[in-house]
Amino acid sequence: MRRHLFTALTAVTASLLIVPAPAHAAATKDAVATTKPAPQQVLSPTPYQGWNTYFGLGGNFSEESVREVADSIVSRGLARAGYDIVWLDGGWQDPEPRTAAGDLQADRARFPNGLKPLVDYIHSKGLQAGIYTDAGPYLPGKCGLGSGGGYYQRDADHLAALEFDAVKVDFLCGIAADLDPKTAYTEFAQALRNNASKRPIIFNLCNPVTSPDWGNYPEEQQSTYSWTYAPQIAQSWRTYTDVGFVGDIKFKDVLRNYDANARHPEVAGPGHFNDPDYLAPGLGMSEEEFRTQMTLWSAAAAPLVIGSDIRKLSQASIDTLTDPEVLAINQDPAGVQAVRVGPAGTTETWVKRLANGDRAVVLLNRGESSKIITTKASSVGLSGARFTVQNAWTNQVTESAGTLSAAVPAHGAALLRVAPARGLPGAPHVTAGLPQITKVGNSATPEGTAPVVGGGDQARVEVLVRNDGLLPVLTPQVGLAAPAGWTVRALSAASIVLAPGQSITFAFTVTLPATAAPGDAALTATTSYEVVGRGKSRQTSVSTVVVAPAPPTGDVVLSHHSWISATSGWMTPTVDQSVGGGSPISMIGQVYPTGLGVASPSTVRYYLGDKCDRLTATVGLDDAVRNVGPEGATSTFQVVGDGRVLFDSGVLTRDDIRPVDVDLTGVRVLDLLVGDGDDGGYNDRADWAGLNASC
């Protein structure tokens, strides 16, 4: 995805008048008239924080469930950390969304007393209340409610009278009515500013469904166009489609939204921010992946709105959401959005200039295996010979001579706060790598793939240690621990000294028992070293290793065999049915009794353990795509064995199928890949039909 990144902020707010916030508001912000910008109250000079019903509760929430979540926001420490907006998304409205008098009304069963008692309760907890509507007119069967068709001012006055503090304005009705987003949103923004109660209301402009993933919309209607007008009328604006589906958030979509959000950092600043959508702990991502989302959103100066059910979150997720050093980077008063330095790729460096001149540096690992990622202080805009490096997640403070490095797990991100150092030399910046499997048996682990081992395998594991400080490191050594029953043998002797700017690799042989249980296993490296005058230091790093299930035997329907892992562009791969279930696999009118249904992009991984010699299948787009319009529906299929492409279909349309007949001799790990044909994932429902292996 192309990005147009700029390192300087525009002077959007240079002429704005900032006035104190009212007691009930989180902060102050400017709303700028479209035709003649005029000084207005500045709401939310730093990114607002809160919680939204959509991903965690869906559309059937009630006054009771929202009250319970509001209680949890306070009791679990989220309010204290700044998450103070309780936001009702779509679904609050009645089946008849307006009264006879013309006012919006809440569902009379789930909100029997209307919305005012709930708003009052939220305020009584020291929180703010947010609400949802749409910029288009209500069109039954096409959208849930709308403020268009002459209701902008009436609805703005009504919501202000109910004492709402924030409003999210969607565009589902707007699309259905073929409205121009800029015109509609500008009129709604004016109505909000002119509400009869003169109440400051945060305006979140939300036009996500017109993203390229969902069809071929004119440029001016797309979410990626909102940046051209939204900074003048809104406190935040969505920059791409939703980050996922209700209860189903995938890491790849978090990265997709972050990349789209990064296109125009120059328009973000105090009081107006790019919005990549909600934070999603506990909704499908691992804790590591969610910590990466939190890192990226914080560096992007994005609004931090939790989409999960607070009542069900793990304590680890709460700790991630409330980390004070990370929140300080998000809430930095300069309001600068991070930009990428250096090339895009599997590993990347992003930098955010902070108000006091420090830099927040993100070292991002998009890949499937751990990496030590490095950059230079000079590359992130700092000059000098010594730098203080604070790891925002661990609070460890070290000193670097100019190289910034971190050991970053797969799908992980390090967040460093870097500043020029002064005074006596500090503890050297030593990076202890995560244990990496570099070889299984006699075969090297393919670059960029998650290592896989099976029962009885012998693997080489390496741990890289580097010293980027000013002081030498004495007697560095690494110990490695594995699960019970595994054998670990050190191949490297301890070193005497690790000088500044040098690195050393410690190697081990790890042997699994034949009965090793399939699933995730941990390899733990303990790195210790001494620094003159500072005594002994110790770092622990943990890698997750995938232990594969037993390989198939005989002639098998591979789709019925246990996979190692399986992803789908939306939902999850479906066995013997089109993705999503409910219909058999069918291509160009022919039904196939077995196979896998996926949506692009997708990777399904099987462990063969060098036990199979042939794979056959038929690949193509499922006939289900014919029910969703003529546009979209292109995919690519690849069969990859141990990192080598064994079959490539090229781009297939809904009218193409391809036979697959692949030699699997010598293949340990098999990957079945589906791509989107370079046109986005809209309407891509792909099939691996009749997926059979001879083993």
mmCIF file of N, CA and C in Angstrom, residues 18 47 57 105 119 144 155 194 232 237 298 325 340 344 394 397 403 502 512 522 527 562 590 599 615 645 657 659 666:
data_model
loop_
_atom_site.group_PDB
_atom_site.id
_atom_site.type_symbol
_atom_site.label_atom_id
_atom_site.label_comp_id
_atom_site.label_asym_id
_atom_site.label_seq_id
_atom_site.Cartn_x
_atom_site.Cartn_y
_atom_site.Cartn_z
ATOM 1 N N ILE A 18 -7.624 29.054 21.595
ATOM 2 C CA ILE A 18 -7.836 27.980 22.565
ATOM 3 C C ILE A 18 -8.341 28.598 23.848
ATOM 4 N N PRO A 47 -5.441 13.425 21.879
ATOM 5 C CA PRO A 47 -6.429 12.434 21.440
ATOM 6 C C PRO A 47 -7.366 12.011 22.570
ATOM 7 N N LEU A 57 -20.072 -5.362 22.363
ATOM 8 C CA LEU A 57 -21.469 -5.651 22.703
ATOM 9 C C LEU A 57 -22.349 -5.827 21.480
ATOM 10 N N GLN A 105 -35.408 8.584 19.066
ATOM 11 C CA GLN A 105 -35.774 7.908 20.305
ATOM 12 C C GLN A 105 -35.037 6.578 20.431
ATOM 13 N N VAL A 119 -27.404 8.864 30.510
ATOM 14 C CA VAL A 119 -26.423 9.949 30.414
ATOM 15 C C VAL A 119 -26.114 10.500 31.804
ATOM 16 N N GLY A 144 -29.719 2.055 10.042
ATOM 17 C CA GLY A 144 -30.519 1.994 11.263
ATOM 18 C C GLY A 144 -31.188 3.279 11.669
ATOM 19 N N ASP A 155 -31.586 17.345 15.536
ATOM 20 C CA ASP A 155 -30.885 16.280 16.255
ATOM 21 C C ASP A 155 -29.730 16.836 17.079
ATOM 22 N N ASN A 194 -23.704 24.939 16.476
ATOM 23 C CA ASN A 194 -24.770 25.909 16.747
ATOM 24 C C ASN A 194 -25.897 25.331 17.580
ATOM 25 N N GLN A 232 -10.946 20.562 9.359
ATOM 26 C CA GLN A 232 -11.560 21.868 9.588
ATOM 27 C C GLN A 232 -12.913 21.791 10.291
ATOM 28 N N TRP A 237 -11.467 11.868 12.415
ATOM 29 C CA TRP A 237 -12.104 11.331 11.219
ATOM 30 C C TRP A 237 -11.501 9.971 10.919
ATOM 31 N N SER A 298 -0.689 4.682 19.771
ATOM 32 C CA SER A 298 -0.116 5.721 20.624
ATOM 33 C C SER A 298 0.855 6.590 19.835
ATOM 34 N N GLU A 325 3.607 5.269 30.656
ATOM 35 C CA GLU A 325 4.614 5.786 29.728
ATOM 36 C C GLU A 325 4.107 5.742 28.286
ATOM 37 N N ARG A 340 7.085 7.090 9.115
ATOM 38 C CA ARG A 340 8.074 6.042 8.907
ATOM 39 C C ARG A 340 9.376 6.661 8.423
ATOM 40 N N ALA A 344 9.649 0.754 3.726
ATOM 41 C CA ALA A 344 8.598 -0.142 4.205
ATOM 42 C C ALA A 344 9.075 -1.576 4.032
ATOM 43 N N THR A 394 8.743 -1.584 29.359
ATOM 44 C CA THR A 394 9.399 -2.192 30.519
ATOM 45 C C THR A 394 9.928 -1.166 31.507
ATOM 46 N N VAL A 397 15.798 1.871 31.534
ATOM 47 C CA VAL A 397 16.492 3.038 31.000
ATOM 48 C C VAL A 397 17.957 2.674 30.800
ATOM 49 N N THR A 403 23.193 3.890 18.334
ATOM 50 C CA THR A 403 22.394 2.832 17.717
ATOM 51 C C THR A 403 21.250 2.461 18.646
ATOM 52 N N GLN A 502 29.756 -4.089 19.397
ATOM 53 C CA GLN A 502 29.939 -5.476 18.984
ATOM 54 C C GLN A 502 28.732 -6.331 19.363
ATOM 55 N N LEU A 512 13.738 -32.558 20.713
ATOM 56 C CA LEU A 512 12.401 -32.838 21.230
ATOM 57 C C LEU A 512 12.223 -34.334 21.427
ATOM 58 N N ALA A 522 7.474 -22.888 24.894
ATOM 59 C CA ALA A 522 8.311 -21.712 25.154
ATOM 60 C C ALA A 522 9.776 -22.096 25.263
ATOM 61 N N THR A 527 19.999 -13.982 29.661
ATOM 62 C CA THR A 527 21.270 -13.358 29.306
ATOM 63 C C THR A 527 21.783 -12.578 30.511
ATOM 64 N N SER A 562 -5.566 -32.145 10.801
ATOM 65 C CA SER A 562 -5.347 -30.978 11.674
ATOM 66 C C SER A 562 -4.293 -30.064 11.063
ATOM 67 N N GLN A 590 -20.066 -26.581 -10.456
ATOM 68 C CA GLN A 590 -19.735 -27.924 -9.976
ATOM 69 C C GLN A 590 -19.544 -27.894 -8.467
ATOM 70 N N ALA A 599 -11.423 -16.699 2.665
ATOM 71 C CA ALA A 599 -11.482 -15.379 2.047
ATOM 72 C C ALA A 599 -10.065 -14.835 1.986
ATOM 73 N N LEU A 615 0.282 -33.725 -3.866
ATOM 74 C CA LEU A 615 -0.907 -32.946 -3.476
ATOM 75 C C LEU A 615 -1.717 -32.654 -4.721
ATOM 76 N N VAL A 645 8.056 -21.894 -3.616
ATOM 77 C CA VAL A 645 6.782 -21.905 -4.338
ATOM 78 C C VAL A 645 6.753 -23.119 -5.264
ATOM 79 N N ILE A 657 -10.948 -21.712 -13.094
ATOM 80 C CA ILE A 657 -10.499 -22.690 -12.104
ATOM 81 C C ILE A 657 -9.159 -23.232 -12.590
ATOM 82 N N PRO A 659 -6.397 -26.699 -12.006
ATOM 83 C CA PRO A 659 -6.027 -27.946 -11.330
ATOM 84 C C PRO A 659 -4.665 -27.786 -10.649
ATOM 85 N N GLY A 666 10.082 -34.440 0.189
ATOM 86 C CA GLY A 666 11.012 -33.674 1.007
ATOM 87 C C GLY A 666 10.401 -32.509 1.754
#
